[in-house]
mmCIF file of C-alpha atoms in Angstrom:
data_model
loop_
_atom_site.group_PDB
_atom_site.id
_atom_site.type_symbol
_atom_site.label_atom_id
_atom_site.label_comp_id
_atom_site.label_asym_id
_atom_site.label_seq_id
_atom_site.Cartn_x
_atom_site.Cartn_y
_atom_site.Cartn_z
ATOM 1 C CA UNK A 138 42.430 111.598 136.103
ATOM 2 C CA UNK A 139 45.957 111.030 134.683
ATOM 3 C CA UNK A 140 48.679 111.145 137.730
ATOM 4 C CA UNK A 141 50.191 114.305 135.567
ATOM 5 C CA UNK A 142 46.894 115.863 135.631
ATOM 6 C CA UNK A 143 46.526 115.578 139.072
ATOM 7 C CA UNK A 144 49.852 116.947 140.213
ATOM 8 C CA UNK A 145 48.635 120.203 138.154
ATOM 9 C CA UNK A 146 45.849 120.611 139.624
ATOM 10 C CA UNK A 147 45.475 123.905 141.241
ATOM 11 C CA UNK A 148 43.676 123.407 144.673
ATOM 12 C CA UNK A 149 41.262 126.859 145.346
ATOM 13 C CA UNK A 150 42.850 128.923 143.260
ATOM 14 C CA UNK A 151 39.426 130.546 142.366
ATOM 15 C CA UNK A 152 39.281 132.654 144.718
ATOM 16 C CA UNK A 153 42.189 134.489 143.524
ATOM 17 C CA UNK A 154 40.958 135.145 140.194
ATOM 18 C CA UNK A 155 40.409 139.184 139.247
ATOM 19 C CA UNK A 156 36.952 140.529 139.890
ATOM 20 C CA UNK A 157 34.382 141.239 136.812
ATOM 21 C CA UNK A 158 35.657 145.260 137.585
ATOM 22 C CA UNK A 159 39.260 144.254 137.669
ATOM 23 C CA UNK A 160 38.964 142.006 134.624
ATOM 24 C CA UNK A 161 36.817 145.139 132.683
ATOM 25 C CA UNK A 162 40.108 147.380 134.063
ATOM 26 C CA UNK A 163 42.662 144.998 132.857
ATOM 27 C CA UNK A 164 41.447 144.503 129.611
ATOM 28 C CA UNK A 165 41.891 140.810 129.523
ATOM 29 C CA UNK A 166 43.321 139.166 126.810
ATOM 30 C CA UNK A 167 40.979 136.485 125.314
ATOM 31 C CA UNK A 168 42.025 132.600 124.833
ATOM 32 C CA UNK A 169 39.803 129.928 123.404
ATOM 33 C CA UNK A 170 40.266 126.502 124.582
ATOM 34 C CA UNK A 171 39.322 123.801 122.183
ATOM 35 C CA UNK A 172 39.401 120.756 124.154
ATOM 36 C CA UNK A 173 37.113 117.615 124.813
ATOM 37 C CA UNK A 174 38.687 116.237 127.683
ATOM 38 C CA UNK A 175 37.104 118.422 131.002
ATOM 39 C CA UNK A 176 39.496 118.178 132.699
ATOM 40 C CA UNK A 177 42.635 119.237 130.837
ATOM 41 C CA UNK A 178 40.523 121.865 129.044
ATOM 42 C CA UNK A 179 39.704 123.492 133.349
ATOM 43 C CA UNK A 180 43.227 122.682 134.092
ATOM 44 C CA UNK A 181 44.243 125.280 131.296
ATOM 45 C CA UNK A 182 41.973 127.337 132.284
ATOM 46 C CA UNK A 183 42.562 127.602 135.801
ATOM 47 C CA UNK A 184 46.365 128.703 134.609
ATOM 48 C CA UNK A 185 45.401 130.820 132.691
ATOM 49 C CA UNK A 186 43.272 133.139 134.204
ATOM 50 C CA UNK A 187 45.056 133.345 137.581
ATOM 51 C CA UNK A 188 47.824 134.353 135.166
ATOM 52 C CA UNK A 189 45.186 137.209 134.093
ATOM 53 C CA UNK A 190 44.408 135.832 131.120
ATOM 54 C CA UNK A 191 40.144 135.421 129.841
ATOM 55 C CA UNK A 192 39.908 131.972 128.948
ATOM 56 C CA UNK A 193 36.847 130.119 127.079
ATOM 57 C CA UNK A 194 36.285 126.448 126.533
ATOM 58 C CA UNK A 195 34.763 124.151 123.360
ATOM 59 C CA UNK A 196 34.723 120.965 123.990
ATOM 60 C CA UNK A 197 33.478 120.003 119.729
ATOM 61 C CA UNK A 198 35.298 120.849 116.647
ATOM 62 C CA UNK A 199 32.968 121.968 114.728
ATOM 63 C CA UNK A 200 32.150 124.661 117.042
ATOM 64 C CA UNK A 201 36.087 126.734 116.946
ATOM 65 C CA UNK A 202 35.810 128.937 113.757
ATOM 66 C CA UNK A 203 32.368 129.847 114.287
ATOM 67 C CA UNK A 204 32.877 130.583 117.984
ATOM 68 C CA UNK A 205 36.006 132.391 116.956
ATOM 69 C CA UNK A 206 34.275 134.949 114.077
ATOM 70 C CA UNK A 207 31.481 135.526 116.692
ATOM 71 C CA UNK A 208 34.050 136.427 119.411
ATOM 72 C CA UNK A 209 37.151 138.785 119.570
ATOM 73 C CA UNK A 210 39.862 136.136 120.860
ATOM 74 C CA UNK A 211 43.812 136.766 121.114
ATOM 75 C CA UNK A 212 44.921 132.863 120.509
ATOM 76 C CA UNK A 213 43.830 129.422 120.431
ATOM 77 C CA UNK A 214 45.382 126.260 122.247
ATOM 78 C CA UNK A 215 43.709 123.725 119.860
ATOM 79 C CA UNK A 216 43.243 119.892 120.806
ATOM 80 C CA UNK A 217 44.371 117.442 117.835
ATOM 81 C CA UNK A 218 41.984 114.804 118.671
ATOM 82 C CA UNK A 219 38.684 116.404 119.035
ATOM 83 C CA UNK A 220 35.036 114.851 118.356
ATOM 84 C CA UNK A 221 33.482 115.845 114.890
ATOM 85 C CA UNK A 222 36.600 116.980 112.785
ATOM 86 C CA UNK A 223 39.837 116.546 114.254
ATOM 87 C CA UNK A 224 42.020 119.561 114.955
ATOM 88 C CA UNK A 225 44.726 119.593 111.832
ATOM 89 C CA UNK A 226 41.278 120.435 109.257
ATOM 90 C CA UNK A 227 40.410 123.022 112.214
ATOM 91 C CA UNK A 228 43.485 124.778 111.931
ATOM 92 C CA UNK A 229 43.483 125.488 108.670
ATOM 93 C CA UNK A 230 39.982 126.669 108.318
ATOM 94 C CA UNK A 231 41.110 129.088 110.981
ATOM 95 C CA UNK A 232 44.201 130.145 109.148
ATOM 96 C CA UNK A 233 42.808 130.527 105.797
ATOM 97 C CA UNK A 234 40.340 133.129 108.193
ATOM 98 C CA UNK A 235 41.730 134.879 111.390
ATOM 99 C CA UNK A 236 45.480 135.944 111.772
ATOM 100 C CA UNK A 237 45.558 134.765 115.739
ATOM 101 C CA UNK A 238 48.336 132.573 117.074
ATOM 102 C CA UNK A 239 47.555 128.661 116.834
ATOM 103 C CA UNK A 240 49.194 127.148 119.437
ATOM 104 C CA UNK A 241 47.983 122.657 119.157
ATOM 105 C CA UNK A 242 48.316 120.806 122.269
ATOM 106 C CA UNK A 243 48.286 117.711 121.831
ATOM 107 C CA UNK A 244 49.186 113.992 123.252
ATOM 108 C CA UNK A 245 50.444 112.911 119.347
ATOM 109 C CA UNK A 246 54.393 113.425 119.757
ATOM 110 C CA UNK A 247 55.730 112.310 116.483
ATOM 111 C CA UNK A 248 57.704 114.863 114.257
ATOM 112 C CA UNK A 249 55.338 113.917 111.536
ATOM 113 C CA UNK A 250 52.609 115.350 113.372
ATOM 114 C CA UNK A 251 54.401 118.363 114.768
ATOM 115 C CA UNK A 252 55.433 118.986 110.712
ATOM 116 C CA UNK A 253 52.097 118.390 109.743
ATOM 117 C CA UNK A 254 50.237 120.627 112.663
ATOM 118 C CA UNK A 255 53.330 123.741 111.848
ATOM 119 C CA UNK A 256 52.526 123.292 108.015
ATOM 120 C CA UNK A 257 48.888 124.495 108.473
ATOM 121 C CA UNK A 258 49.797 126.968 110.148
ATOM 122 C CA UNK A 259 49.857 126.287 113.782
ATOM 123 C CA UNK A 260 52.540 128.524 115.316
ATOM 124 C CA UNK A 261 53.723 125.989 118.027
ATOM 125 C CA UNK A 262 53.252 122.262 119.149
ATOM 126 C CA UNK A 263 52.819 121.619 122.734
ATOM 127 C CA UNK A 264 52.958 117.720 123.850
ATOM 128 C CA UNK A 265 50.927 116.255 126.388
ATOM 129 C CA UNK A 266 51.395 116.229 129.030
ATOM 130 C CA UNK A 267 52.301 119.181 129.628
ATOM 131 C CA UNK A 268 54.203 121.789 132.906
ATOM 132 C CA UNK A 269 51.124 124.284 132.848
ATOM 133 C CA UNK A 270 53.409 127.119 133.786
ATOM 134 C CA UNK A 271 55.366 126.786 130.473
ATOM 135 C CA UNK A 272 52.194 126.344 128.704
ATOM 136 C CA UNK A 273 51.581 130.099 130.029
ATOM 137 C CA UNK A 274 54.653 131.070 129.434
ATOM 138 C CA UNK A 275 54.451 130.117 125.536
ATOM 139 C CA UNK A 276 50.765 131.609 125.395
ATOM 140 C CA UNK A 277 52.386 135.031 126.593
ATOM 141 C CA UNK A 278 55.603 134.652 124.380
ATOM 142 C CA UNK A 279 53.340 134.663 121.193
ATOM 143 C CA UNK A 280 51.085 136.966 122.509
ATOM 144 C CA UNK A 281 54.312 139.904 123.350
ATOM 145 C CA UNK A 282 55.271 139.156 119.665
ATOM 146 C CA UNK A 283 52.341 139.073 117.686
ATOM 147 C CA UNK A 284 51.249 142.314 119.167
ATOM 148 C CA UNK A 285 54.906 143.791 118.465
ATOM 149 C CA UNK A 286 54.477 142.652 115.125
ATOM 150 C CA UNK A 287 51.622 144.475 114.734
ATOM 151 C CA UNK A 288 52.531 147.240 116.241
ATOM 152 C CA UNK A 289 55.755 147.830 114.274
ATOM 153 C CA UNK A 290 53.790 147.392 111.168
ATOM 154 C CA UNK A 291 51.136 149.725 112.101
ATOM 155 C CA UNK A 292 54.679 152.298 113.014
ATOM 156 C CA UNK A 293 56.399 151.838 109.434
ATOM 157 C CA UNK A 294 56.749 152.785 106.382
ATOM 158 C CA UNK A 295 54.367 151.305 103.587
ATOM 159 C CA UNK A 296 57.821 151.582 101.554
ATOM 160 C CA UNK A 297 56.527 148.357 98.622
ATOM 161 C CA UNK A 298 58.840 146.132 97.924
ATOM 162 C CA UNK A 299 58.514 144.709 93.961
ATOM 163 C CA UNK A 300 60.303 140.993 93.829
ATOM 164 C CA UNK A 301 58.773 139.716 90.238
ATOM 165 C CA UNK A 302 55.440 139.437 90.484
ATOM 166 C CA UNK A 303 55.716 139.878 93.932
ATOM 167 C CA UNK A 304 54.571 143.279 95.944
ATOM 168 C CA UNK A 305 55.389 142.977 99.267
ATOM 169 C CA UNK A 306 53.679 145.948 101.113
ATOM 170 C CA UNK A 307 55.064 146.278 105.196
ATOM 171 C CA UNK A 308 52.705 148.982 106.579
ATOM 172 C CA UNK A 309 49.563 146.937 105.591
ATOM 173 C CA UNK A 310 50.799 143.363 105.674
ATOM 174 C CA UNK A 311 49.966 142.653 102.275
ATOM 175 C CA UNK A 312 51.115 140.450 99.555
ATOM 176 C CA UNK A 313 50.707 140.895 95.819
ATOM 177 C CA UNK A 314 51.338 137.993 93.399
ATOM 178 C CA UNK A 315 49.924 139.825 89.851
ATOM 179 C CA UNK A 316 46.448 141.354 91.215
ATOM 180 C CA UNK A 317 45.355 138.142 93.586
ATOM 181 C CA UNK A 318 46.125 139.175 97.516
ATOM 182 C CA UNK A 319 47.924 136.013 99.012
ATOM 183 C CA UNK A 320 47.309 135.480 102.135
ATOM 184 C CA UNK A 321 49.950 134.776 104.627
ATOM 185 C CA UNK A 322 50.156 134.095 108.280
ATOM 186 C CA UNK A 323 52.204 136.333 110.502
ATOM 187 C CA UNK A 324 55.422 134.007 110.751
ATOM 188 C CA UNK A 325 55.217 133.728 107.115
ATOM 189 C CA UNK A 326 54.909 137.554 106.395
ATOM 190 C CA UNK A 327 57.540 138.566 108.523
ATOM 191 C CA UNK A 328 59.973 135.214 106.926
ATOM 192 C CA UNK A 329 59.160 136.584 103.933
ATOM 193 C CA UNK A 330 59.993 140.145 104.403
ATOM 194 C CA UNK A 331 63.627 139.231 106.185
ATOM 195 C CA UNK A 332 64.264 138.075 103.165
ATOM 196 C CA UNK A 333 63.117 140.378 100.939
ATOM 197 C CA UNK A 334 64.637 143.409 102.615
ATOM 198 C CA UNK A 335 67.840 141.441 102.367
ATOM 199 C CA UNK A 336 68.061 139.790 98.511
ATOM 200 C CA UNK A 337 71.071 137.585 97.436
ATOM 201 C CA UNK A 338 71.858 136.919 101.029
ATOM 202 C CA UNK A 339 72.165 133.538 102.048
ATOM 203 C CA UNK A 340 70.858 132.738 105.839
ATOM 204 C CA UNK A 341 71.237 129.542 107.690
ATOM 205 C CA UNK A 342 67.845 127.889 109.310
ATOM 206 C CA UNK A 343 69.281 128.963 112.245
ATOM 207 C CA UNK A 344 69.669 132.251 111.469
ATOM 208 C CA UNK A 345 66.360 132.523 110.280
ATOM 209 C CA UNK A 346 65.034 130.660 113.410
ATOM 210 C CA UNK A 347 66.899 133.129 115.867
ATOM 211 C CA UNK A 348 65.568 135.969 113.578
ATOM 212 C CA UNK A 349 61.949 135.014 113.380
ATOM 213 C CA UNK A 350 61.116 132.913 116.049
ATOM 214 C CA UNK A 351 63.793 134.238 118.545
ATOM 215 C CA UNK A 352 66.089 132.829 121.604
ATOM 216 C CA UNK A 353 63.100 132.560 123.908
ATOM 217 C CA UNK A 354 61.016 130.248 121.404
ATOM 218 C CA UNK A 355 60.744 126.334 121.982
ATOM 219 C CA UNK A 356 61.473 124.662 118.913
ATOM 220 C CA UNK A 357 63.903 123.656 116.208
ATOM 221 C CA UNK A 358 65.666 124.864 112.784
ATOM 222 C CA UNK A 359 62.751 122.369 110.981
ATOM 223 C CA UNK A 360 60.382 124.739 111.647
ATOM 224 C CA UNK A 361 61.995 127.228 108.776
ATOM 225 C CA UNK A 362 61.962 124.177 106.457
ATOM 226 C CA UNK A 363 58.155 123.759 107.146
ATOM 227 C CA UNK A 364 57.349 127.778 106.795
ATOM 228 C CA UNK A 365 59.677 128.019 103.803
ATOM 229 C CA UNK A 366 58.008 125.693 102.082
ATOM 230 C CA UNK A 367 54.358 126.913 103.026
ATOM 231 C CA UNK A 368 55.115 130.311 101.372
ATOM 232 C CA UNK A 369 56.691 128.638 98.622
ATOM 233 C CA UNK A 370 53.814 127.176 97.784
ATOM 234 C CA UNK A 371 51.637 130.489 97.567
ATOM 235 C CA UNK A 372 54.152 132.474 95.726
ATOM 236 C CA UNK A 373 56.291 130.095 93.302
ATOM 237 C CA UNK A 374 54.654 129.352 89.950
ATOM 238 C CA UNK A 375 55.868 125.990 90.307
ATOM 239 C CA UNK A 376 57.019 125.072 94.332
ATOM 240 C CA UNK A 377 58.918 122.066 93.141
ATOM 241 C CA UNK A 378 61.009 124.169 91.348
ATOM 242 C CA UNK A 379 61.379 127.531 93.548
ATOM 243 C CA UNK A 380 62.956 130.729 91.411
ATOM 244 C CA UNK A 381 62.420 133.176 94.495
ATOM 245 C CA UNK A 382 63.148 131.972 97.569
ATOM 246 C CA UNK A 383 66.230 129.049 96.810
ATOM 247 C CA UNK A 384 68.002 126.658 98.359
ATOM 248 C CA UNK A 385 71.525 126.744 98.673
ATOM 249 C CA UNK A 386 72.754 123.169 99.531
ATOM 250 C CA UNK A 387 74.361 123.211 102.923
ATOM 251 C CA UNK A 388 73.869 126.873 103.576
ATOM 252 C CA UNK A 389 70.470 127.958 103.882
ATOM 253 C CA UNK A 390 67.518 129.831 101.769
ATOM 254 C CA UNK A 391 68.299 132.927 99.249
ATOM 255 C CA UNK A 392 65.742 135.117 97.988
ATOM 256 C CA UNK A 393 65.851 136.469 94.302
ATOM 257 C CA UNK A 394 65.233 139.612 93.458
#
């Protein structure tokens, strides 16, 4: 066992775990695990649930998506380096078929990967190793704002907004280009509509950042860059030549109308 891992460790911590009746009170919220090594994957899940979480464990790859349409599951902490398909072609299967918070965990630390992992859709990058109790606190962070998400957008207005061939629709979370749906994650929906429902505005990355992701969020301005360029490349005609969302050199990102 790494001398990290060890340090985490909780010692009989079981015992203070919630009851089957408390859990079926509490109405745990679900996390899948997707990790081959045992004990990293138990050390996450020890955190978790004495932090009243429900947390499951898959140890192979090829296992996740189908595990996660059989199940009803809140988020995933995904591995990179998994056994039978590693975990950058996972998350994308799962993005192109649940909207549920991708957070990778992984020992790979370069910026490439952390670009690569955010660009499929992932919506954070947690290295190894890891302080447990800030893993928790970023599982609970995009928990509280995925569910306000969908709960605002459940509260307002189905108000559509036209942008070209674009219809944008709020209430439903929908996007229009002509008569094909395109789907987008939540970060990118709710990038996308900032802008919308402010055309001709220029924002920096890190206004965008602080609107989006928020003060609380661990990360950095690239992260715009990276989503920017992911819905760019479901909603331009040609993404190497964007006419909606543009860049203004040294500013920021304009959307137009």
């Amino acid at each position: 066992m790494a001398a990290w891992l060890r340090q985490k460790t909780i010692t009989g911590c079981r015992s203070r775990f919630p009851c089957p009746a408390e859990r079926r009170k509490l109405s745990l919220r679900k996390i899948l695990i997707v990790e081959d090594d045992a004990e990293i994957a138990m050390l996450e899940k020890d955190y978790l649930e004495i932090n009243g979480f429900e947390a499951e464990i898959i140890a192979n790859g090829k296992q996740a998506l189908s595990t996660l349409q059989r199940g009803s599951y809140d988020l995933v902490l995904l591995d990179l380096m998994l056994p039978g398909q590693n975990g950058y072609d996972i998350c994308r299967q799962i993005r192109d078929k649940i909207d549920i918070p991708i957070l990778m965990v992984t020992a790979r630390t370069e910026s490439a990967d952390k670009i690569r992992g955010l660009g499929l859709g992932a919506d954070d990058y947690i290295a190894k190793p890891f302080d447990p109790t800030e893993l928790v606190a970023r599982v609970k962070s995009h928990l509280n704002r995925y569910e306000r998400l969908t709960g605002s957008a459940k509260g307002s207005k189905d108000k559509t907004i036209l942008i070209r061939d674009l219809k944008i629709m709020p209430k439903s979370w929908k996007v229009y280009k002509g008569e094909t749906e395109i789907k987008l994650p939540n970060r990118e929906f709710e990038l996308l509509l900032f802008l919308a429902e402010n055309p001709n505005s220029v924002f920096s990355k890190e206004q965008l950042f602080e609107k989006i992701w928020g003060l609380d969020y661990v990360g950095d301005s690239a992260t715009v860059t990276v989503h920017i360029n992911r819905i760019r490349e479901k909603i331009e005609d040609n993404p190497s030549k964007p006419k909606i969302i543009e860049t203004v050199w040294g500013a920021g990102y304009r959307l137009n109308p």
